[in-house]
mmCIF file of C-alpha atoms in Angstrom:
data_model
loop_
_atom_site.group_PDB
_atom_site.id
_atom_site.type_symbol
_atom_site.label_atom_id
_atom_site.label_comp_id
_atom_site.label_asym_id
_atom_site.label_seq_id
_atom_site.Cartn_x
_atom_site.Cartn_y
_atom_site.Cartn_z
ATOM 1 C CA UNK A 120 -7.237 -26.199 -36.044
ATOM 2 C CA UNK A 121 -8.195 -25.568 -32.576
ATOM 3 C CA UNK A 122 -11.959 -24.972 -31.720
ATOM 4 C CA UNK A 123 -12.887 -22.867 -28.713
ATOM 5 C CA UNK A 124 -16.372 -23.337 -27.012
ATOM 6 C CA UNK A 125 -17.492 -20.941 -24.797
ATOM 7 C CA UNK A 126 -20.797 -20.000 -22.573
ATOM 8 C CA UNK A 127 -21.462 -16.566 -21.625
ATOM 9 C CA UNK A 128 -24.500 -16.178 -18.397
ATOM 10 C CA UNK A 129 -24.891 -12.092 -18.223
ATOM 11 C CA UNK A 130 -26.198 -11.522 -14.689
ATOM 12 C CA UNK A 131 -27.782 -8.274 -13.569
ATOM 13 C CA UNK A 132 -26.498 -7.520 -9.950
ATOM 14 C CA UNK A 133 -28.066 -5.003 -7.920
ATOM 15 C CA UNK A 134 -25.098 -4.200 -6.201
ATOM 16 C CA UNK A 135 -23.978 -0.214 -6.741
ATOM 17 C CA UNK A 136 -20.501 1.092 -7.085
ATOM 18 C CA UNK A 137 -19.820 3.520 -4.386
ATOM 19 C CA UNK A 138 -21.287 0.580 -1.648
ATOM 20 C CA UNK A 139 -18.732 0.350 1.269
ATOM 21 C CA UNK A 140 -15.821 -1.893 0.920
ATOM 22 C CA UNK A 141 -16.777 -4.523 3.252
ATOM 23 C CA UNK A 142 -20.049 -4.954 1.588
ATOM 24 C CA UNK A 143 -18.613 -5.717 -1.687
ATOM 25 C CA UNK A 144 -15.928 -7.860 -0.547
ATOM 26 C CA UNK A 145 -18.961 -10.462 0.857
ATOM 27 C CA UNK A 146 -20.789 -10.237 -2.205
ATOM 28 C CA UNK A 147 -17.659 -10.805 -4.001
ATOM 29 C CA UNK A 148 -17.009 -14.287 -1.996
ATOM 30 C CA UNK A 149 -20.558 -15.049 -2.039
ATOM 31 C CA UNK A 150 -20.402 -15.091 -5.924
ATOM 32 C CA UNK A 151 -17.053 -17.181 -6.320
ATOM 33 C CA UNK A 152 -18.775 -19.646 -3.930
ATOM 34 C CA UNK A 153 -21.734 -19.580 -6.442
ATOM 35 C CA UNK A 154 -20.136 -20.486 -9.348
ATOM 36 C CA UNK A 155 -17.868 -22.941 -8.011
ATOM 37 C CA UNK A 156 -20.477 -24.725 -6.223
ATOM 38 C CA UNK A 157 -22.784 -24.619 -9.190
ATOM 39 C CA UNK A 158 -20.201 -25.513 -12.130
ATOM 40 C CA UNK A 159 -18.060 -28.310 -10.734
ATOM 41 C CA UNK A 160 -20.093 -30.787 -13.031
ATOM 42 C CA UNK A 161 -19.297 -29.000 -15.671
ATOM 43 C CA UNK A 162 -15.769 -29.510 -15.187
ATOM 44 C CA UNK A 163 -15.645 -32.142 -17.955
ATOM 45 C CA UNK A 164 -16.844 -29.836 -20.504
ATOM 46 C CA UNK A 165 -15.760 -26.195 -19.415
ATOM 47 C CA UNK A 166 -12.987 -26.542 -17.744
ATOM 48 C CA UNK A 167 -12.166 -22.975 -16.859
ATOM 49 C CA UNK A 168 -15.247 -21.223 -15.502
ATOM 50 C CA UNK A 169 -15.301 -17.741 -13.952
ATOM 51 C CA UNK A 170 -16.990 -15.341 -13.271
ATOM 52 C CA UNK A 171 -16.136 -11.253 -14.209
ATOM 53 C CA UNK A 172 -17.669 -7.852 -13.608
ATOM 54 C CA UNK A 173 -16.807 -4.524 -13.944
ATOM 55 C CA UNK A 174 -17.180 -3.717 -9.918
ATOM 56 C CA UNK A 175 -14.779 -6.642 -8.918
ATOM 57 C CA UNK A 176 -12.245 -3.960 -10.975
ATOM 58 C CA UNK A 177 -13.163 -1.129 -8.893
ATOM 59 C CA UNK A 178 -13.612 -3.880 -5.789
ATOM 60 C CA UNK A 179 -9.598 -4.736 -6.611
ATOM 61 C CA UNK A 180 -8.854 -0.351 -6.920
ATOM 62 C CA UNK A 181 -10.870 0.351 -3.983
ATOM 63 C CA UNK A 182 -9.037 -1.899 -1.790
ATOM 64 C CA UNK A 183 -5.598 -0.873 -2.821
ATOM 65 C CA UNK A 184 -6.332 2.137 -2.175
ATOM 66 C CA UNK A 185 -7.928 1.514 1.817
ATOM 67 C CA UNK A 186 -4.453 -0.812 2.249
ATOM 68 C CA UNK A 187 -2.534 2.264 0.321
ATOM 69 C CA UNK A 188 -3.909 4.462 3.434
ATOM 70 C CA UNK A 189 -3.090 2.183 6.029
ATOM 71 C CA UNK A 190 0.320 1.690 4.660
ATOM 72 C CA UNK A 191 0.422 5.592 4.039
ATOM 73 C CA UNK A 192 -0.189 6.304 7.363
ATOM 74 C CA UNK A 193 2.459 3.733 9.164
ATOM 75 C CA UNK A 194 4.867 5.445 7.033
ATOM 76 C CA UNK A 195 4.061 8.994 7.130
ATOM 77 C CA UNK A 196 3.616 9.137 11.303
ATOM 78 C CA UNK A 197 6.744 7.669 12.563
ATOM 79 C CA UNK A 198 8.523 9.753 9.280
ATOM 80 C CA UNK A 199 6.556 13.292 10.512
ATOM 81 C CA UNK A 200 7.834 12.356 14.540
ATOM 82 C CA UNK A 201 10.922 12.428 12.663
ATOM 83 C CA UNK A 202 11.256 15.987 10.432
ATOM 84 C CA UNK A 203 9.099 17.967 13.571
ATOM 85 C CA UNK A 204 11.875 16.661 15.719
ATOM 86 C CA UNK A 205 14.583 17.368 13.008
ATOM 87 C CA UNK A 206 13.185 21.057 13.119
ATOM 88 C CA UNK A 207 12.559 22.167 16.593
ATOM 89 C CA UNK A 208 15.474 20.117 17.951
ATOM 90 C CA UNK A 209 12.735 19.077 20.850
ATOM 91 C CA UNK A 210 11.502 15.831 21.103
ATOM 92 C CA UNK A 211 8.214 16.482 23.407
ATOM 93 C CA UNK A 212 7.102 19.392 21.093
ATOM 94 C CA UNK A 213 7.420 16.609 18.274
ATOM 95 C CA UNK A 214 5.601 14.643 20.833
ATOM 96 C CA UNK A 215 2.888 16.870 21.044
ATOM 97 C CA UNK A 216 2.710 17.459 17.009
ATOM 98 C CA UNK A 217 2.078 13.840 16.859
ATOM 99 C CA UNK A 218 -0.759 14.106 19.095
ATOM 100 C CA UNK A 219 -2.290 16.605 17.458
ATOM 101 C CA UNK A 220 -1.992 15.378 13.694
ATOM 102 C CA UNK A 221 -3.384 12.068 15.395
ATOM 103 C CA UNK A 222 -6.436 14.187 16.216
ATOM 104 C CA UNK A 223 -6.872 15.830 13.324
ATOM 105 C CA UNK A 224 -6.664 12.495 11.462
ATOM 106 C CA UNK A 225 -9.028 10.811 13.291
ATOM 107 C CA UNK A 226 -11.523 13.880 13.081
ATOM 108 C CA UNK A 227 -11.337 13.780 9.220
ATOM 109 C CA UNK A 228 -11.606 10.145 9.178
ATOM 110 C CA UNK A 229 -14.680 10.196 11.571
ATOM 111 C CA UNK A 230 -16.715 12.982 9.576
ATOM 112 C CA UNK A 231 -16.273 10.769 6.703
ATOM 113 C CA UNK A 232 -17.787 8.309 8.576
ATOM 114 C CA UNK A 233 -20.237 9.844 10.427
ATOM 115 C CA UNK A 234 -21.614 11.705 6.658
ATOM 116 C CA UNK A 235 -22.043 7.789 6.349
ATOM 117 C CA UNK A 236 -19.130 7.490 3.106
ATOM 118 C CA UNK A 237 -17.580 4.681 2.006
ATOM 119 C CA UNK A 238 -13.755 4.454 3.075
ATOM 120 C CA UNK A 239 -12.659 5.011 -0.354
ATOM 121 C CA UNK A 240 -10.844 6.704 -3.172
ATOM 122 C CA UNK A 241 -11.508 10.624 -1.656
ATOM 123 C CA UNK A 242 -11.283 9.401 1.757
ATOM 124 C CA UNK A 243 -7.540 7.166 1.027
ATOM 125 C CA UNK A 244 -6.448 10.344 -0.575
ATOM 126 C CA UNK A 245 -7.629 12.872 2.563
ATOM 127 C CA UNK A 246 -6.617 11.011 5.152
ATOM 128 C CA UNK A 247 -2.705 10.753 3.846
ATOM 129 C CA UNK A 248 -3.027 14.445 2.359
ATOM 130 C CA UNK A 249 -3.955 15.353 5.484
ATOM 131 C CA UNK A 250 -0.969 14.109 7.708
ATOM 132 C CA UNK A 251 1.199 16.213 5.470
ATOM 133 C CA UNK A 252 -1.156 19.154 5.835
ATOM 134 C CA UNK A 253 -1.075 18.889 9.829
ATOM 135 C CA UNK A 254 2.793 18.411 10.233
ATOM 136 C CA UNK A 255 2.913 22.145 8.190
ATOM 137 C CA UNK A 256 0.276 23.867 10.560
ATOM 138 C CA UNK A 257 2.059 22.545 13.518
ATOM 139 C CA UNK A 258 6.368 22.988 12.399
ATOM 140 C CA UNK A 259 5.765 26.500 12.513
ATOM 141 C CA UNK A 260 3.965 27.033 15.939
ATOM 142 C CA UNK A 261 6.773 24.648 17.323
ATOM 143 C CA UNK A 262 9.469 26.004 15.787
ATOM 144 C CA UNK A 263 8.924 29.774 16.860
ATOM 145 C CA UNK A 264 7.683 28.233 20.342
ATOM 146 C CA UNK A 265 11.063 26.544 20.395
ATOM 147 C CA UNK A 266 13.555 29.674 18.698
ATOM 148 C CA UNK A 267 11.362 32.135 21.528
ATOM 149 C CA UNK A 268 14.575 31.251 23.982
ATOM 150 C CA UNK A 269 16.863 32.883 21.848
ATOM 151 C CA UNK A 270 14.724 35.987 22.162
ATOM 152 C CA UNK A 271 15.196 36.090 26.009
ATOM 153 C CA UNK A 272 11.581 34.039 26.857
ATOM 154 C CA UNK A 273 11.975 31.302 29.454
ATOM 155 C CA UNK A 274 8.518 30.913 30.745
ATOM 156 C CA UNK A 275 5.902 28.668 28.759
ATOM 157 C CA UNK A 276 3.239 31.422 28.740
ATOM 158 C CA UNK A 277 5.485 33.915 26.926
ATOM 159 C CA UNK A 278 6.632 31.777 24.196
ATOM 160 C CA UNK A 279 3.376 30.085 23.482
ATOM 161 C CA UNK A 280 2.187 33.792 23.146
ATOM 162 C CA UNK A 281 5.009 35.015 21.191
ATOM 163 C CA UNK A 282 4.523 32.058 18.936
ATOM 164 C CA UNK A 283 0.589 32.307 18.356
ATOM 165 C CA UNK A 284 1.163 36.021 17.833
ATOM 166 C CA UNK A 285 4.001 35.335 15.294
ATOM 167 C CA UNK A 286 2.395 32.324 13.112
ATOM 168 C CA UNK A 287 -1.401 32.367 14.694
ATOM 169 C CA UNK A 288 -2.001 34.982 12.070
ATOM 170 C CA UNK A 289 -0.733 32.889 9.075
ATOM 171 C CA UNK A 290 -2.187 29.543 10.135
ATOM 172 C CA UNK A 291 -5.957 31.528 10.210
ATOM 173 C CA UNK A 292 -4.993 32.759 7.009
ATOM 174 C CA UNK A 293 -4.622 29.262 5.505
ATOM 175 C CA UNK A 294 -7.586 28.105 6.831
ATOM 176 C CA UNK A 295 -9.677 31.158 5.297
ATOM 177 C CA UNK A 296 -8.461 31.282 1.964
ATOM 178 C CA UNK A 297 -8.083 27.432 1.479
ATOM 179 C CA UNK A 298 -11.245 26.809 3.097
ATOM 180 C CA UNK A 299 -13.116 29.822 0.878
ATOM 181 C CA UNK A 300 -11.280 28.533 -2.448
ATOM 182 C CA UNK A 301 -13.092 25.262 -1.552
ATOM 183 C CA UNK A 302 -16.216 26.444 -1.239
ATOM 184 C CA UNK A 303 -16.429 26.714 -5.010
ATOM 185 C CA UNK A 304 -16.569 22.856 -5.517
ATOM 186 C CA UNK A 305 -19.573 22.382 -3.098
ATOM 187 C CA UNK A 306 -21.178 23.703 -6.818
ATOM 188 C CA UNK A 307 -20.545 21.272 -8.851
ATOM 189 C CA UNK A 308 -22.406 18.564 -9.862
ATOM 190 C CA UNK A 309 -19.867 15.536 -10.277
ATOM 191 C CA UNK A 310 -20.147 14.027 -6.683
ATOM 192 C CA UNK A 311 -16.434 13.689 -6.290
ATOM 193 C CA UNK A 312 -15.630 17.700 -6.516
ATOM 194 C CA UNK A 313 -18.931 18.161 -4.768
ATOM 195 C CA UNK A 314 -17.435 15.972 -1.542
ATOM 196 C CA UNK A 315 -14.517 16.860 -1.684
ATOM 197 C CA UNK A 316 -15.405 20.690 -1.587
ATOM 198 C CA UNK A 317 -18.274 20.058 1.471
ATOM 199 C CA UNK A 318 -16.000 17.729 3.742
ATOM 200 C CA UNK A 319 -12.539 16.855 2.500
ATOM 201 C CA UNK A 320 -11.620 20.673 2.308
ATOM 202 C CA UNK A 321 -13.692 22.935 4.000
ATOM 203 C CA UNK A 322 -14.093 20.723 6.842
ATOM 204 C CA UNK A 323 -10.795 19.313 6.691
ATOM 205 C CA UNK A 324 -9.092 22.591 6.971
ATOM 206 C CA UNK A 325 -11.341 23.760 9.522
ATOM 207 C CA UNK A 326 -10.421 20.618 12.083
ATOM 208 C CA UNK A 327 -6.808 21.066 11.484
ATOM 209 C CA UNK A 328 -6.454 24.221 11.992
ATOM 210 C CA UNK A 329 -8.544 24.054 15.131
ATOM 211 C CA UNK A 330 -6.298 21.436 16.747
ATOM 212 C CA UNK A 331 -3.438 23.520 15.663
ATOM 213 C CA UNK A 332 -4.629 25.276 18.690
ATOM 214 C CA UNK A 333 -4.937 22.197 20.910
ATOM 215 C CA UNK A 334 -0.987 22.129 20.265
ATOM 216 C CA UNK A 335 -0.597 25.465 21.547
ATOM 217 C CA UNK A 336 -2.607 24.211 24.654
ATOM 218 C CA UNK A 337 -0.119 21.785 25.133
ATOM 219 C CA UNK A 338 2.723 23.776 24.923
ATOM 220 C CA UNK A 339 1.207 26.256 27.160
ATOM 221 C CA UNK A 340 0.789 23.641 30.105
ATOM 222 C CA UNK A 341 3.736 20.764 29.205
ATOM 223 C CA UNK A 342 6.180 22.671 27.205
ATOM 224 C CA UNK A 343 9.373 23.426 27.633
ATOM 225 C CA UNK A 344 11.238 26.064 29.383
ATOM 226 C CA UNK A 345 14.692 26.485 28.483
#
């Protein structure tokens, strides 16, 4: 028969879930240094020691999730450089997509940041949801910017106007009703709905549809003309 001793030491933390990343990561070494500098005379007589907590879970989560974004967003630039220039056939309207989902990224990102939020699960999930998001607003503009030669437009002014004319309408349009169906979540009490309804969407749609407009800019002064 085999006998197994154990010790169990409950300790009450002060440390909260949604602290940032960074914060819980030193708090997480700072324990493992505890109890290894604090057991290793008891090495005779408990051999394995540890130490365990529900947080160092959502620690492990939370930073799969930050390395899932980073890893997200390697992958889903140089892959959206490739479908925008798949679909107007023009590698410096691509050029300037790019730009402009880089902006809108970064904006999304920064509000986040600036509303003080930890870079987290709703933040991970925004800031690849959002690269997808920008590469739609901006296809369209580019691709009836680039068809606008087959319609007998040479000069950059006419086609950036035929093509804010053509799609402008629809890209205001998906920033009204997506923005207004997100208003709905700013009510609700569970904090994840209620941030993702005041930032991730409503601001979020708002940003990228305003630098949709920054890629018009660009085509108006850069773009091509034949």
């Amino acid at each position: 028969m085999v006998n197994y001793v154990f010790l169990e030491l409950i300790l009450v933390s002060v440390l909260i879930w949604r602290v940032r990343l960074k914060k819980k990561k030193q708090v997480h070494k700072r324990t493992n240094k505890y109890v290894s500098r604090h057991c290793r005379n008891l090495d005779a007589h408990l051999p394995d020691v540890w130490q365990y907590s529900d947080a160092w879970v959502w620690y492990k989560a939370q930073a799969a999730l930050v390395n899932g974004l980073l890893v997200g967003m390697a992958i889903a630039f140089p892959v959206a450089f490739v479908v925008l220039t798949s679909a107007t056939q023009n590698i410096i309207l691509a050029f300037f997509a790019i730009i402009t989902i880089g902006c809108i990224v970064g904006n999304v990102l920064g509000l986040a940041y600036l509303f003080g939020w930890a870079l987290g699960v709703k933040e991970s999930i925004a800031g690849v949801v959002v690269i997808g998001l920008a590469v739609d607003y901006t296809i369209h503009i580019g691709h009836v910017y680039d068809v606008g030669r087959s319609d007998g437009l040479i000069s950059r002014e006419d086609k950036t106007i035929s093509a804010v004319w053509t799609m402008g309408p629809t890209v205001v349009a998906g920033a009204v009703t997506t923005a207004g169906a997100a208003v709905f979540f700013t009510f609700c009490s569970i904090n994840f709905f209620y941030t993702n309804g005041y930032s991730h969407s409503i601001y979020h749609y708002i940003l990228s549809h305003l630098f949709t407009f920054l890629f018009c800019t660009l085509t108006l002064c850069h773009g091509t003309t034949s």
